[in-house]
């Protein structure tokens, strides 16, 4: 993509969404999908094949959405567990230190008793609610040396800090429990949606499965056609801009923009090389590689290979970069789908992407219009 691409007038497009040049094709696609979705039930009252297909697709969609919620809960739980472990370890060390300080203060109290300087015995000290109670009761504070007073002060300070840490640990444990419950809920939701989808598909005859495959094939052909249209549009725009730049005598060589584009292209090439090397590996919800991936796990791993750290979930990845229009998409950009931003793929150019599609499928190259143009949410350049 040319680095000197000019901005278009307002109103001609929306960042990351469809462009007017594709409107006719979009209407055709929507009409085709509507006919499929609105097919009437079969005569025996059972759902039609088209209804089964739509229901299965919806279940896979819901499973993927729940997967991203699972990923978010898992990440939150992991961070909270580390936090709780650190707090509990700190509390344990502080408790040990308090015991040592208490023993020293107890020894001092016993010595005071042996010398006759104080009437109460060591048991009085050990049974007191705190060393302060003991020293207040016996008025020993006035007879303490500076070092002894310092030890008492240290004990009180450590005791207060330990109580605060215990309270913090308790609050974090409660948050951890809540996150673990969210994690289990999301996991159960994914498993239920996938189970329902498998059950629906298991009821299909061989002939129905063949028909279902034919429906899917037609959808993919339509998606490929729309991808080709986008590729032609992008190529025409790039050529027009290059010609305009030549006519104006402008040059981008050595410019900061060219340097930036070159740097991005280099990183994007590494990310895409990694993504291509994963083609054929199975989609597994919650997986981040190296043997399987879910959608955001794949994009995260791909850009990590290019030295760019992306967040774990689609909800966070969509904010980890600069939003650009679909017409300006470059190889390496992230393409997000659906209103709930529950799916993502990595753009490779010409209207195509590499993504981990759904349960039962494998990482593959596919048109960004695999589910129609209306499901494309946005395009983000992550570096």
Short mmCIF file of N, CA, C and O in Angstrom, two decimals, residues 32-78:
data_model
loop_
_atom_site.label_atom_id
_atom_site.label_comp_id
_atom_site.label_asym_id
_atom_site.label_seq_id
_atom_site.Cartn_x
_atom_site.Cartn_y
_atom_site.Cartn_z
N UNK A 32 -28.92 -13.24 -0.32
CA UNK A 32 -28.66 -14.68 -0.39
C UNK A 32 -28.71 -15.30 1.00
O UNK A 32 -29.33 -16.34 1.20
N UNK A 33 -28.06 -14.64 1.97
CA UNK A 33 -28.03 -15.17 3.32
C UNK A 33 -29.41 -15.10 3.97
O UNK A 33 -29.78 -15.96 4.76
N UNK A 34 -30.19 -14.05 3.63
CA UNK A 34 -31.53 -13.92 4.20
C UNK A 34 -32.43 -15.05 3.74
O UNK A 34 -33.22 -15.60 4.49
N UNK A 35 -32.30 -15.41 2.46
CA UNK A 35 -33.10 -16.51 1.93
C UNK A 35 -32.79 -17.80 2.66
O UNK A 35 -33.66 -18.60 2.97
N UNK A 36 -31.51 -17.96 2.96
CA UNK A 36 -31.08 -19.17 3.68
C UNK A 36 -31.62 -19.16 5.10
O UNK A 36 -32.14 -20.16 5.59
N UNK A 37 -31.50 -17.99 5.76
CA UNK A 37 -31.89 -17.93 7.17
C UNK A 37 -33.39 -18.03 7.38
O UNK A 37 -33.85 -18.54 8.40
N UNK A 38 -34.15 -17.57 6.40
CA UNK A 38 -35.61 -17.53 6.57
C UNK A 38 -36.32 -18.73 5.97
O UNK A 38 -37.53 -18.70 5.76
N UNK A 39 -35.59 -19.74 5.62
CA UNK A 39 -36.21 -20.92 5.01
C UNK A 39 -37.25 -21.51 5.95
O UNK A 39 -37.06 -21.55 7.16
N UNK A 40 -38.35 -21.98 5.40
CA UNK A 40 -39.44 -22.51 6.21
C UNK A 40 -39.10 -23.89 6.75
O UNK A 40 -38.30 -24.62 6.17
N UNK A 41 -39.71 -24.29 7.88
CA UNK A 41 -39.47 -25.62 8.43
C UNK A 41 -39.96 -26.69 7.46
O UNK A 41 -40.80 -26.44 6.60
N UNK A 42 -39.46 -27.89 7.64
CA UNK A 42 -39.87 -28.99 6.78
C UNK A 42 -41.31 -29.40 7.11
O UNK A 42 -41.86 -29.03 8.15
N UNK A 43 -41.90 -30.18 6.23
CA UNK A 43 -43.31 -30.55 6.37
C UNK A 43 -43.58 -31.33 7.66
O UNK A 43 -44.68 -31.26 8.22
N UNK A 44 -42.61 -32.09 8.14
CA UNK A 44 -42.84 -32.92 9.33
C UNK A 44 -42.66 -32.14 10.64
O UNK A 44 -42.71 -32.71 11.72
N UNK A 45 -42.45 -30.83 10.52
CA UNK A 45 -42.32 -30.01 11.72
C UNK A 45 -40.90 -29.89 12.22
O UNK A 45 -40.62 -29.09 13.12
N UNK A 46 -39.97 -30.68 11.69
CA UNK A 46 -38.57 -30.59 12.08
C UNK A 46 -37.93 -29.39 11.40
O UNK A 46 -38.39 -28.94 10.35
N UNK A 47 -36.86 -28.84 11.98
CA UNK A 47 -36.21 -27.69 11.36
C UNK A 47 -35.64 -28.05 9.99
O UNK A 47 -35.18 -29.17 9.77
N UNK A 48 -35.69 -27.09 9.08
CA UNK A 48 -35.14 -27.31 7.75
C UNK A 48 -33.62 -27.35 7.84
O UNK A 48 -33.02 -26.96 8.85
N UNK A 49 -33.00 -27.81 6.77
CA UNK A 49 -31.55 -27.89 6.73
C UNK A 49 -30.93 -26.51 6.90
O UNK A 49 -29.92 -26.34 7.59
N UNK A 50 -31.57 -25.51 6.26
CA UNK A 50 -31.07 -24.14 6.36
C UNK A 50 -31.15 -23.63 7.80
O UNK A 50 -30.28 -22.92 8.29
N UNK A 51 -32.24 -24.01 8.48
CA UNK A 51 -32.40 -23.61 9.87
C UNK A 51 -31.36 -24.28 10.76
O UNK A 51 -30.82 -23.67 11.69
N UNK A 52 -31.07 -25.53 10.47
CA UNK A 52 -30.03 -26.24 11.22
C UNK A 52 -28.69 -25.56 11.02
O UNK A 52 -27.93 -25.34 11.98
N UNK A 53 -28.40 -25.20 9.76
CA UNK A 53 -27.12 -24.55 9.46
C UNK A 53 -27.00 -23.23 10.23
O UNK A 53 -25.96 -22.95 10.84
N UNK A 54 -28.07 -22.44 10.21
CA UNK A 54 -28.04 -21.16 10.91
C UNK A 54 -27.89 -21.37 12.41
O UNK A 54 -27.14 -20.64 13.08
N UNK A 55 -28.60 -22.36 12.94
CA UNK A 55 -28.51 -22.63 14.38
C UNK A 55 -27.11 -23.07 14.77
O UNK A 55 -26.57 -22.61 15.79
N UNK A 56 -26.50 -23.92 13.97
CA UNK A 56 -25.14 -24.38 14.25
C UNK A 56 -24.16 -23.21 14.20
O UNK A 56 -23.29 -23.06 15.07
N UNK A 57 -24.30 -22.38 13.16
CA UNK A 57 -23.43 -21.20 13.05
C UNK A 57 -23.59 -20.29 14.26
O UNK A 57 -22.62 -19.77 14.80
N UNK A 58 -24.84 -20.10 14.69
CA UNK A 58 -25.09 -19.26 15.86
C UNK A 58 -24.46 -19.85 17.12
O UNK A 58 -23.89 -19.12 17.94
N UNK A 59 -24.56 -21.16 17.25
CA UNK A 59 -23.97 -21.81 18.42
C UNK A 59 -22.45 -21.68 18.42
O UNK A 59 -21.84 -21.43 19.48
N UNK A 60 -21.83 -21.84 17.25
CA UNK A 60 -20.38 -21.66 17.16
C UNK A 60 -19.99 -20.22 17.48
O UNK A 60 -18.98 -19.95 18.13
N UNK A 61 -20.82 -19.28 17.01
CA UNK A 61 -20.57 -17.88 17.30
C UNK A 61 -20.65 -17.61 18.80
O UNK A 61 -19.81 -16.92 19.38
N UNK A 62 -21.68 -18.16 19.43
CA UNK A 62 -21.85 -17.97 20.86
C UNK A 62 -20.72 -18.63 21.64
O UNK A 62 -20.26 -18.12 22.66
N UNK A 63 -20.27 -19.77 21.13
CA UNK A 63 -19.15 -20.47 21.78
C UNK A 63 -17.88 -19.64 21.68
O UNK A 63 -17.10 -19.57 22.64
N UNK A 64 -17.67 -19.02 20.52
CA UNK A 64 -16.47 -18.20 20.35
C UNK A 64 -16.53 -16.96 21.23
O UNK A 64 -15.52 -16.55 21.81
N UNK A 65 -17.71 -16.37 21.33
CA UNK A 65 -17.88 -15.21 22.21
C UNK A 65 -17.59 -15.60 23.66
O UNK A 65 -16.90 -14.88 24.39
N UNK A 66 -18.11 -16.76 24.07
CA UNK A 66 -17.86 -17.25 25.42
C UNK A 66 -16.38 -17.58 25.61
O UNK A 66 -15.84 -17.45 26.72
N UNK A 67 -15.73 -18.01 24.54
CA UNK A 67 -14.30 -18.32 24.61
C UNK A 67 -13.49 -17.07 24.96
O UNK A 67 -12.56 -17.12 25.77
N UNK A 68 -13.84 -15.94 24.33
CA UNK A 68 -13.12 -14.71 24.63
C UNK A 68 -13.37 -14.27 26.07
O UNK A 68 -12.48 -13.74 26.72
N UNK A 69 -14.59 -14.50 26.57
CA UNK A 69 -14.87 -14.20 27.97
C UNK A 69 -14.06 -15.13 28.87
O UNK A 69 -13.57 -14.72 29.93
N UNK A 70 -13.94 -16.39 28.44
CA UNK A 70 -13.12 -17.35 29.18
C UNK A 70 -11.66 -16.90 29.20
O UNK A 70 -11.00 -16.94 30.25
N UNK A 71 -11.17 -16.46 28.04
CA UNK A 71 -9.78 -15.99 27.96
C UNK A 71 -9.54 -14.81 28.89
O UNK A 71 -8.50 -14.74 29.57
N UNK A 72 -10.50 -13.88 28.91
CA UNK A 72 -10.37 -12.71 29.78
C UNK A 72 -10.39 -13.12 31.25
O UNK A 72 -9.58 -12.63 32.06
N UNK A 73 -11.31 -14.01 31.61
CA UNK A 73 -11.40 -14.47 33.00
C UNK A 73 -10.16 -15.25 33.40
O UNK A 73 -9.67 -15.13 34.53
N UNK A 74 -9.64 -16.04 32.48
CA UNK A 74 -8.45 -16.83 32.77
C UNK A 74 -7.25 -15.93 33.02
O UNK A 74 -6.45 -16.15 33.94
N UNK A 75 -7.11 -14.90 32.17
CA UNK A 75 -6.00 -13.96 32.33
C UNK A 75 -6.12 -13.21 33.66
O UNK A 75 -5.14 -13.04 34.38
N UNK A 76 -7.33 -12.77 33.97
CA UNK A 76 -7.56 -12.05 35.23
C UNK A 76 -7.29 -12.95 36.42
O UNK A 76 -6.66 -12.53 37.40
N UNK A 77 -7.75 -14.19 36.33
CA UNK A 77 -7.54 -15.14 37.43
C UNK A 77 -6.06 -15.41 37.65
O UNK A 77 -5.59 -15.48 38.80
N UNK A 78 -5.32 -15.55 36.55
CA UNK A 78 -3.88 -15.82 36.65
C UNK A 78 -3.17 -14.67 37.36
O UNK A 78 -2.32 -14.89 38.24
#
